[in-house]
Structure formats: C-alpha cells, structure tokens
C-alpha cells in the first residue's frame, strides 16, 4: 500500500538521522503530506507525540553507546544535547539513572524500539462518515496559539478549554451560533510552514466580533465529516481511526491545514460531535 510505504520510509529517514538533525519537514515530504498532518497522524496512530518518540529513541541509543564505553560528553553532543546537564536531566527522565551510572556493568536500562506502520485486520466497528462540499463560513470566538509540536499543543488546549468554560466564554460563544455548522466549534488553523497557528473555540455566525474575540473565514472545501459520541476521550480515538483505518484506503488526501470539531450537545459524559477534515480526491 502506497500510504504505508511512504509512512515507513519517513520512519526510516528519522531512524537513520538520530545522531544528527532530524528535519520534520523532510520526514513529512517523504510521507507526502504537510508537517502538520504528519505530526497529527503520528501522534494519534502511535499514541505518543512525535517529539517524545524521537526523544525516547535517541536516549535508547545513547544508553547503548554509554554501555559501549563512549564518554558522556560525546554521547550528549551526538544526540543533540548542548550540555551534559541537559543530557543528564533528559537521560534520568527516561532511564531513572544518570548517564555515568549507565556506564557501569549490570545496570538496568529502558529500551524503546523503533516503530513501524503495518496493516492490521480491523473494521469490526463501523465508522459513520459522509463527503460533503460546503461553502465557506465565518466563525467568531477566542483563540490560543499552537505550534507545530503536537506534544506542546496537547498541553495548551485542555487548560484553554477549562478557562473558557469557567469564565463563561463558551456559553457566550454558543449564544452567537446562527449558521452552519450548528454547534460549538473547535477550529485549528496552521500556517503554510506547518510550524504555528491558532486553536479557536468559536461559533459559525454573522454577528459582530466582540472584544477579545477574533474571526476566521473558513474557505469553501469538500469535507469528510465523521460522527461520534461518548466521553470526550473518544474524540481522540475517532481521530486515530480516521488516520489509521479510513485515510489509507479512502482515495482521499488532506486538502488544507485546518480541521473542525463540532460539539452538538453539552453533555460532558455523553458528547455528540463531528470531526470535519478537508479532503481532495486522489488523481
């Protein structure tokens, strides 16, 4: 399968570059997708942010080099650490011991093997989706900055929602809804470089932009719209299934670095939601 080969080729590139600089942009090019979607696919399918996976792989190799007799300072520089102090802190976070202790015989260390993408037999649970062409729509709401690092974004989004709920902003935004998609929205936009953008809690509306809020015009797209329900954690599981089960055999590619989540009710224990992904049919 072409998608499978491209993703594994990107993994091989990163594995071969552990001792030098790893370009996520280059890995994404090998996978034939944007930096933004490459990191999202990796994080959802593997269950670990790409930056954390690379950190674990480098420190796994670093432990092997230390046990082979290499000096701590040489190993630190080899795997991208500018100082022994930074290397020591990162090494202890993974292995629970210092690099100098790792050089001693009969020391217990942790190994994180390289991953690979494989075909597995799934499909027991159906996925509800539809392909729909939608005109552009305008959204208004609050926003927070996100980066190209998915690990950092996970740390930003949850407290952003908590603050918005506790301050009453989500209710204020929900009161502005008067256009499709009908529901409280989460819209992620990333610039062309894939290195930064914004995460919005917003509503589709033609009402004026209130103080402290921002507007975004979402362009006309063909969308793959996936329906789901359950605990909020189920949204992450739906994303994982989109990337790992639907996308590889769908005949579609991602068309833009934007995605939309539509929250159709406000029951935190049994949410009803949709995930909108802009797509284009493969030629």
Coordinates of N, CA and C in Angstrom, one line a residue, residues 55-231:
X55 N 12.7 11.6 21.2 CA 13.5 11.7 22.4 C 13.8 10.3 23.0
X56 N 12.8 9.5 23.0 CA 13.0 8.1 23.6 C 13.9 7.3 22.7
X57 N 13.8 7.4 21.4 CA 14.7 6.6 20.5 C 16.1 7.1 20.7
X58 N 16.4 8.4 20.8 CA 17.7 8.9 20.9 C 18.3 8.5 22.2
X59 N 17.5 8.5 23.3 CA 18.1 8.2 24.6 C 18.2 6.7 24.8
X60 N 17.5 5.9 24.0 CA 17.7 4.5 23.9 C 19.1 4.2 23.3
X61 N 19.3 4.8 22.2 CA 20.6 4.7 21.5 C 21.8 5.2 22.4
X62 N 21.5 6.3 23.1 CA 22.5 6.9 23.9 C 22.9 5.9 25.0
X63 N 22.0 5.2 25.6 CA 22.3 4.2 26.6 C 23.2 3.1 26.1
X64 N 22.9 2.7 24.8 CA 23.8 1.6 24.2 C 25.2 2.2 24.0
X65 N 25.3 3.4 23.6 CA 26.7 4.0 23.4 C 27.4 4.1 24.7
X66 N 26.7 4.5 25.7 CA 27.4 4.7 27.0 C 27.9 3.3 27.5
X67 N 27.1 2.3 27.4 CA 27.5 0.9 27.8 C 28.6 0.4 26.9
X68 N 28.8 0.9 25.7 CA 29.9 0.5 24.9 C 31.2 1.2 25.2
X69 N 31.1 2.2 26.2 CA 32.3 2.8 26.6 C 32.5 4.3 26.2
X70 N 31.5 4.8 25.4 CA 31.7 6.2 25.0 C 31.6 7.2 26.1
X71 N 32.3 8.3 26.0 CA 32.2 9.4 27.0 C 30.9 10.0 27.1
X72 N 30.4 10.5 28.2 CA 29.1 11.1 28.4 C 29.0 12.4 27.5
X73 N 30.1 13.2 27.5 CA 30.0 14.5 26.7 C 29.9 14.2 25.2
X74 N 30.6 13.1 24.8 CA 30.5 12.8 23.3 C 29.1 12.3 23.0
X75 N 28.5 11.5 23.8 CA 27.2 10.9 23.6 C 26.1 12.1 23.6
X76 N 26.3 13.0 24.6 CA 25.4 14.1 24.7 C 25.3 14.9 23.4
X77 N 26.5 15.3 22.9 CA 26.6 16.0 21.7 C 26.1 15.3 20.5
X78 N 26.3 14.0 20.5 CA 25.9 13.1 19.3 C 24.4 13.1 19.2
X79 N 23.7 13.2 20.3 CA 22.2 13.1 20.2 C 21.5 14.5 20.5
X80 N 22.3 15.5 20.2 CA 21.6 16.8 20.1 C 21.5 17.6 21.4
X81 N 22.3 17.3 22.5 CA 22.3 18.0 23.7 C 23.5 18.9 23.8
X82 N 23.2 20.2 24.1 CA 24.3 21.1 24.1 C 25.2 21.1 25.3
X83 N 24.7 20.5 26.4 CA 25.4 20.5 27.7 C 25.2 19.1 28.4
X84 N 26.2 18.7 29.1 CA 26.0 17.4 29.9 C 24.8 17.6 30.9
X85 N 24.6 18.8 31.4 CA 23.5 19.0 32.4 C 22.1 18.7 31.7
X86 N 21.9 19.2 30.5 CA 20.6 18.9 29.8 C 20.5 17.5 29.5
X87 N 21.6 16.9 29.1 CA 21.6 15.4 28.7 C 21.3 14.6 30.0
X88 N 21.9 14.9 31.1 CA 21.7 14.2 32.3 C 20.3 14.2 32.7
X89 N 19.7 15.4 32.6 CA 18.2 15.6 33.0 C 17.3 14.8 32.1
X90 N 17.6 14.8 30.8 CA 16.7 14.0 29.9 C 16.9 12.5 30.1
X91 N 18.2 12.1 30.3 CA 18.5 10.7 30.4 C 17.9 10.1 31.7
X92 N 17.9 10.9 32.8 CA 17.3 10.4 34.0 C 15.8 10.3 33.9
X93 N 15.2 11.2 33.1 CA 13.7 11.2 33.0 C 13.3 9.9 32.3
X94 N 14.1 9.4 31.4 CA 13.8 8.2 30.6 C 14.2 6.9 31.4
X95 N 15.5 6.9 31.8 CA 16.1 5.7 32.4 C 16.0 5.6 33.9
X96 N 15.8 6.7 34.6 CA 15.8 6.7 36.0 C 17.1 6.7 36.7
X97 N 18.2 6.8 35.9 CA 19.6 6.8 36.5 C 20.4 7.9 35.7
X98 N 21.5 8.2 36.2 CA 22.4 9.2 35.5 C 23.2 8.5 34.3
X99 N 23.6 9.3 33.3 CA 24.4 8.7 32.3 C 25.7 8.0 32.8
X100 N 26.3 8.5 33.8 CA 27.5 7.9 34.3 C 27.2 6.5 35.0
X101 N 26.1 6.4 35.6 CA 25.7 5.2 36.2 C 25.4 4.1 35.1
X102 N 24.9 4.6 34.0 CA 24.5 3.7 32.9 C 25.8 3.1 32.3
X103 N 27.0 3.7 32.5 CA 28.2 3.1 32.0 C 28.7 1.9 32.8
X104 N 28.1 1.7 34.0 CA 28.5 0.6 34.8 C 27.9 -0.8 34.4
X105 N 28.6 -1.9 34.6 CA 28.0 -3.2 34.2 C 26.8 -3.5 35.0
X106 N 26.0 -4.4 34.5 CA 24.8 -4.9 35.2 C 23.8 -3.8 35.6
X107 N 23.7 -2.8 34.8 CA 22.8 -1.7 35.1 C 21.5 -1.9 34.3
X108 N 20.4 -1.7 34.9 CA 19.1 -1.8 34.3 C 18.7 -0.6 33.5
X109 N 18.5 -0.7 32.2 CA 18.1 0.4 31.4 C 16.8 0.2 30.6
X110 N 16.2 1.2 30.1 CA 15.0 1.0 29.3 C 15.3 1.1 27.8
X111 N 14.6 0.3 27.0 CA 14.8 0.4 25.6 C 13.4 0.6 24.9
X112 N 13.4 1.6 24.1 CA 12.2 1.9 23.3 C 12.5 1.6 21.8
X113 N 12.0 0.5 21.3 CA 12.3 0.0 20.0 C 11.7 1.0 18.9
X114 N 12.3 1.0 17.7 CA 11.6 1.8 16.6 C 10.3 1.2 16.2
X115 N 9.4 2.1 15.9 CA 8.0 1.6 15.5 C 8.0 1.5 14.0
X116 N 7.0 0.8 13.5 CA 6.7 0.7 12.1 C 5.2 0.6 11.9
X117 N 4.8 1.1 10.7 CA 3.3 1.0 10.4 C 3.1 -0.3 9.6
X118 N 2.0 -1.0 10.1 CA 1.6 -2.3 9.4 C 0.1 -2.3 9.2
X119 N -0.3 -3.2 8.3 CA -1.7 -3.4 8.1 C -2.2 -4.4 9.1
X120 N -3.3 -4.0 9.8 CA -3.9 -4.9 10.7 C -5.4 -5.1 10.3
X121 N -6.0 -6.2 10.7 CA -7.3 -6.5 10.3 C -8.3 -5.8 11.4
X122 N -9.0 -4.8 10.9 CA -9.9 -4.1 11.8 C -11.3 -4.0 11.1
X123 N -12.1 -3.1 11.5 CA -13.3 -2.9 10.8 C -14.5 -3.5 11.5
X124 N -14.3 -4.1 12.7 CA -15.4 -4.7 13.5 C -16.4 -3.6 13.8
X125 N -15.9 -2.4 14.2 CA -16.8 -1.3 14.5 C -16.9 -0.4 13.3
X126 N -18.1 -0.1 12.8 CA -18.3 0.8 11.6 C -17.9 2.2 12.0
X127 N -17.6 3.0 10.9 CA -17.4 4.4 11.1 C -18.4 5.1 10.2
X128 N -19.1 6.1 10.9 CA -20.1 6.9 10.2 C -19.4 8.1 9.6
X129 N -19.5 8.3 8.3 CA -18.9 9.5 7.7 C -19.7 9.8 6.4
X130 N -19.5 11.1 6.0 CA -20.1 11.5 4.7 C -19.1 12.5 4.1
X131 N -19.2 12.6 2.7 CA -18.3 13.5 2.0 C -19.3 14.6 1.5
X132 N -19.0 15.8 1.9 CA -19.9 16.9 1.6 C -19.1 18.2 1.1
X133 N -19.6 18.8 0.1 CA -19.0 20.1 -0.3 C -19.7 21.2 0.3
X134 N -19.0 22.1 1.0 CA -19.6 23.1 1.8 C -19.1 24.5 1.3
X135 N -19.9 25.5 1.2 CA -19.5 26.8 1.0 C -18.7 27.3 2.2
X136 N -17.9 28.4 2.0 CA -17.2 28.9 3.1 C -18.1 29.4 4.2
X137 N -17.5 29.5 5.4 CA -18.3 30.1 6.6 C -17.4 30.9 7.5
X138 N -18.0 31.8 8.2 CA -17.3 32.7 9.1 C -17.5 32.2 10.5
X139 N -16.4 32.2 11.3 CA -16.5 31.8 12.7 C -15.9 33.0 13.6
X140 N -16.5 33.1 14.8 CA -16.0 34.1 15.7 C -15.8 33.4 17.1
X141 N -14.7 33.8 17.7 CA -14.5 33.2 19.1 C -13.2 33.6 19.6
X142 N -12.7 32.9 20.6 CA -11.5 33.1 21.3 C -10.4 32.2 20.7
X143 N -9.1 32.5 20.9 CA -8.1 31.7 20.4 C -6.9 31.6 21.3
X144 N -6.1 30.6 21.0 CA -4.8 30.4 21.7 C -3.8 30.0 20.6
X145 N -2.5 30.3 20.8 CA -1.5 30.0 19.8 C -1.1 28.5 20.0
X146 N -0.9 27.8 18.8 CA -0.4 26.5 18.8 C 0.8 26.4 17.9
X147 N 1.6 25.4 18.2 CA 2.9 25.3 17.4 C 2.8 24.1 16.5
X148 N 3.9 23.8 15.9 CA 4.0 22.6 15.1 C 4.3 21.3 15.9
X149 N 4.5 21.5 17.2 CA 4.8 20.4 18.1 C 3.5 19.9 18.8
X150 N 3.0 18.8 18.4 CA 1.8 18.3 18.9 C 1.8 18.0 20.4
X151 N 3.0 17.7 21.0 CA 3.1 17.4 22.4 C 2.8 18.7 23.2
X152 N 3.4 19.8 22.7 CA 3.1 21.1 23.3 C 1.6 21.5 23.2
X153 N 1.1 21.2 22.0 CA -0.3 21.6 21.8 C -1.3 20.9 22.7
X154 N -1.0 19.6 23.0 CA -1.8 18.9 23.9 C -1.8 19.6 25.3
X155 N -0.7 20.2 25.7 CA -0.6 20.8 27.0 C -1.4 22.2 27.0
X156 N -1.6 22.8 25.8 CA -2.2 24.1 25.7 C -3.7 24.0 25.7
X157 N -4.2 23.0 24.9 CA -5.6 23.0 24.6 C -6.5 22.8 25.8
X158 N -6.2 21.8 26.6 CA -7.0 21.4 27.7 C -7.2 22.6 28.7
X159 N -6.2 23.3 29.2 CA -6.4 24.4 30.1 C -7.1 25.6 29.4
X160 N -6.9 25.7 28.1 CA -7.6 26.7 27.3 C -9.2 26.5 27.4
X161 N -9.6 25.2 27.2 CA -11.0 24.9 27.4 C -11.5 25.1 28.8
X162 N -10.7 24.7 29.8 CA -11.1 24.8 31.2 C -11.3 26.3 31.5
X163 N -10.4 27.1 31.1 CA -10.5 28.6 31.4 C -11.8 29.2 30.7
X164 N -12.0 28.7 29.4 CA -13.2 29.3 28.7 C -14.5 28.8 29.3
X165 N -14.5 27.6 29.8 CA -15.8 27.1 30.5 C -16.0 27.8 31.8
X166 N -14.9 27.9 32.6 CA -15.0 28.5 34.0 C -15.4 30.0 33.9
X167 N -14.9 30.7 32.8 CA -15.2 32.1 32.7 C -16.5 32.4 32.0
X168 N -17.2 31.4 31.6 CA -18.5 31.6 30.9 C -18.4 32.0 29.4
X169 N -17.1 31.9 28.9 CA -17.0 32.3 27.5 C -17.6 31.3 26.5
X170 N -17.6 30.0 26.9 CA -18.2 29.1 26.0 C -19.7 29.3 25.8
X171 N -20.3 29.7 26.9 CA -21.8 30.0 26.8 C -22.0 31.2 26.0
X172 N -21.2 32.2 26.2 CA -21.3 33.4 25.4 C -21.1 33.1 23.9
X173 N -20.1 32.3 23.6 CA -19.9 32.0 22.2 C -21.0 31.1 21.6
X174 N -21.5 30.2 22.4 CA -22.6 29.3 21.9 C -23.9 30.2 21.6
X175 N -24.0 31.3 22.4 CA -25.2 32.2 22.1 C -25.1 32.9 20.8
X176 N -23.9 32.9 20.2 CA -23.8 33.6 18.9 C -24.1 32.7 17.7
X177 N -24.3 31.4 17.9 CA -24.5 30.5 16.8 C -25.7 30.9 16.0
X178 N -25.6 31.1 14.7 CA -26.7 31.3 13.8 C -26.4 30.8 12.4
X179 N -25.4 29.9 12.2 CA -25.1 29.4 10.9 C -24.5 28.0 11.0
X180 N -24.5 27.3 9.9 CA -23.9 26.0 9.8 C -22.4 26.1 9.8
X181 N -21.7 25.2 10.5 CA -22.1 24.1 11.3 C -22.8 24.6 12.7
X182 N -23.9 24.0 13.0 CA -24.7 24.4 14.2 C -24.1 23.6 15.4
X183 N -23.3 24.3 16.2 CA -22.8 23.7 17.4 C -21.6 24.5 17.8
X184 N -21.1 24.3 19.0 CA -19.9 25.0 19.5 C -18.7 24.3 18.7
X185 N -17.8 25.1 18.2 CA -16.8 24.6 17.3 C -15.4 24.8 17.9
X186 N -14.5 23.8 17.6 CA -13.1 24.0 17.8 C -12.4 23.9 16.4
X187 N -11.8 25.0 16.0 CA -11.1 25.1 14.7 C -9.6 25.3 14.9
X188 N -8.9 24.4 14.3 CA -7.4 24.5 14.3 C -6.9 25.0 12.9
X189 N -6.1 26.1 12.9 CA -5.5 26.5 11.7 C -4.0 26.6 11.8
X190 N -3.3 26.2 10.8 CA -1.8 26.2 10.8 C -1.3 26.9 9.6
X191 N -0.2 27.7 9.7 CA 0.3 28.4 8.5 C 0.9 27.4 7.5
X192 N 1.3 27.9 6.4 CA 1.8 27.1 5.3 C 3.1 26.3 5.7
X193 N 3.8 26.8 6.7 CA 5.1 26.1 7.1 C 4.7 24.9 8.0
X194 N 3.5 24.9 8.5 CA 3.2 23.9 9.5 C 3.8 24.0 10.8
X195 N 4.4 25.2 11.1 CA 5.1 25.4 12.3 C 4.3 26.2 13.4
X196 N 3.2 26.7 13.0 CA 2.5 27.5 14.0 C 1.1 27.9 13.5
X197 N 0.2 28.2 14.4 CA -1.1 28.7 14.1 C -2.0 28.9 15.3
X198 N -3.3 28.8 15.2 CA -4.2 29.1 16.3 C -5.2 28.0 16.4
X199 N -5.6 27.8 17.7 CA -6.8 27.0 18.0 C -7.9 27.9 18.5
X200 N -9.0 27.8 17.9 CA -10.2 28.6 18.2 C -11.3 27.8 18.9
X201 N -11.9 28.4 19.9 CA -13.2 27.9 20.4 C -14.2 29.0 19.9
X202 N -15.1 28.6 19.0 CA -15.8 29.6 18.3 C -17.2 29.1 17.8
X203 N -17.9 29.9 17.1 CA -19.2 29.6 16.5 C -19.3 30.2 15.1
X204 N -20.1 29.5 14.3 CA -20.4 30.0 13.0 C -21.5 31.0 13.1
X205 N -21.2 32.3 12.7 CA -22.1 33.4 13.0 C -21.9 34.5 12.0
X206 N -22.9 35.4 11.9 CA -22.7 36.6 11.2 C -22.8 37.8 12.1
X207 N -22.7 37.5 13.4 CA -22.8 38.6 14.4 C -21.4 39.3 14.5
X208 N -21.4 40.5 15.1 CA -20.2 41.3 15.2 C -19.1 40.6 16.1
X209 N -17.9 40.9 15.9 CA -16.8 40.4 16.7 C -16.8 41.1 18.0
X210 N -16.9 40.4 19.1 CA -16.9 41.1 20.4 C -15.5 41.3 20.9
X211 N -15.3 42.2 21.9 CA -14.0 42.5 22.4 C -13.3 41.2 22.9
X212 N -12.1 41.1 22.6 CA -11.3 39.9 23.0 C -11.5 38.7 22.1
X213 N -12.3 38.8 21.1 CA -12.6 37.7 20.2 C -12.0 38.0 18.8
X214 N -12.0 36.9 18.0 CA -11.4 37.0 16.6 C -12.3 36.3 15.6
X215 N -12.1 36.6 14.4 CA -12.9 36.0 13.3 C -12.0 35.3 12.4
X216 N -12.5 34.2 11.8 CA -11.8 33.4 10.8 C -12.8 33.1 9.7
X217 N -12.4 33.3 8.4 CA -13.2 32.9 7.3 C -12.7 31.5 6.8
X218 N -13.5 30.5 7.0 CA -13.1 29.1 6.6 C -13.5 29.0 5.1
X219 N -12.5 28.7 4.2 CA -12.9 28.7 2.8 C -13.8 27.5 2.4
X220 N -14.3 27.6 1.2 CA -15.1 26.5 0.6 C -14.2 25.3 0.5
X221 N -14.7 24.1 1.0 CA -14.0 22.9 0.9 C -14.9 21.7 0.7
X222 N -14.3 20.6 0.2 CA -15.0 19.3 0.3 C -14.5 18.7 1.6
X223 N -15.5 18.3 2.5 CA -15.2 17.8 3.8 C -15.5 16.4 4.0
X224 N -14.7 15.6 4.6 CA -15.0 14.3 5.1 C -15.5 14.5 6.6
X225 N -16.8 14.2 6.8 CA -17.4 14.5 8.1 C -17.7 13.2 8.9
X226 N -17.1 13.1 10.0 CA -17.2 11.8 10.8 C -18.0 12.1 12.1
X227 N -18.9 11.2 12.4 CA -19.8 11.4 13.5 C -19.3 10.5 14.7
X228 N -19.5 11.0 15.9 CA -19.1 10.2 17.1 C -19.9 10.6 18.3
X229 N -19.8 9.8 19.4 CA -20.4 10.1 20.6 C -19.7 9.4 21.7
X230 N -19.9 9.9 23.0 CA -19.3 9.3 24.1 C -18.5 10.3 25.0
X231 N -17.6 9.7 25.8 CA -16.7 10.5 26.7 C -15.8 11.4 25.8

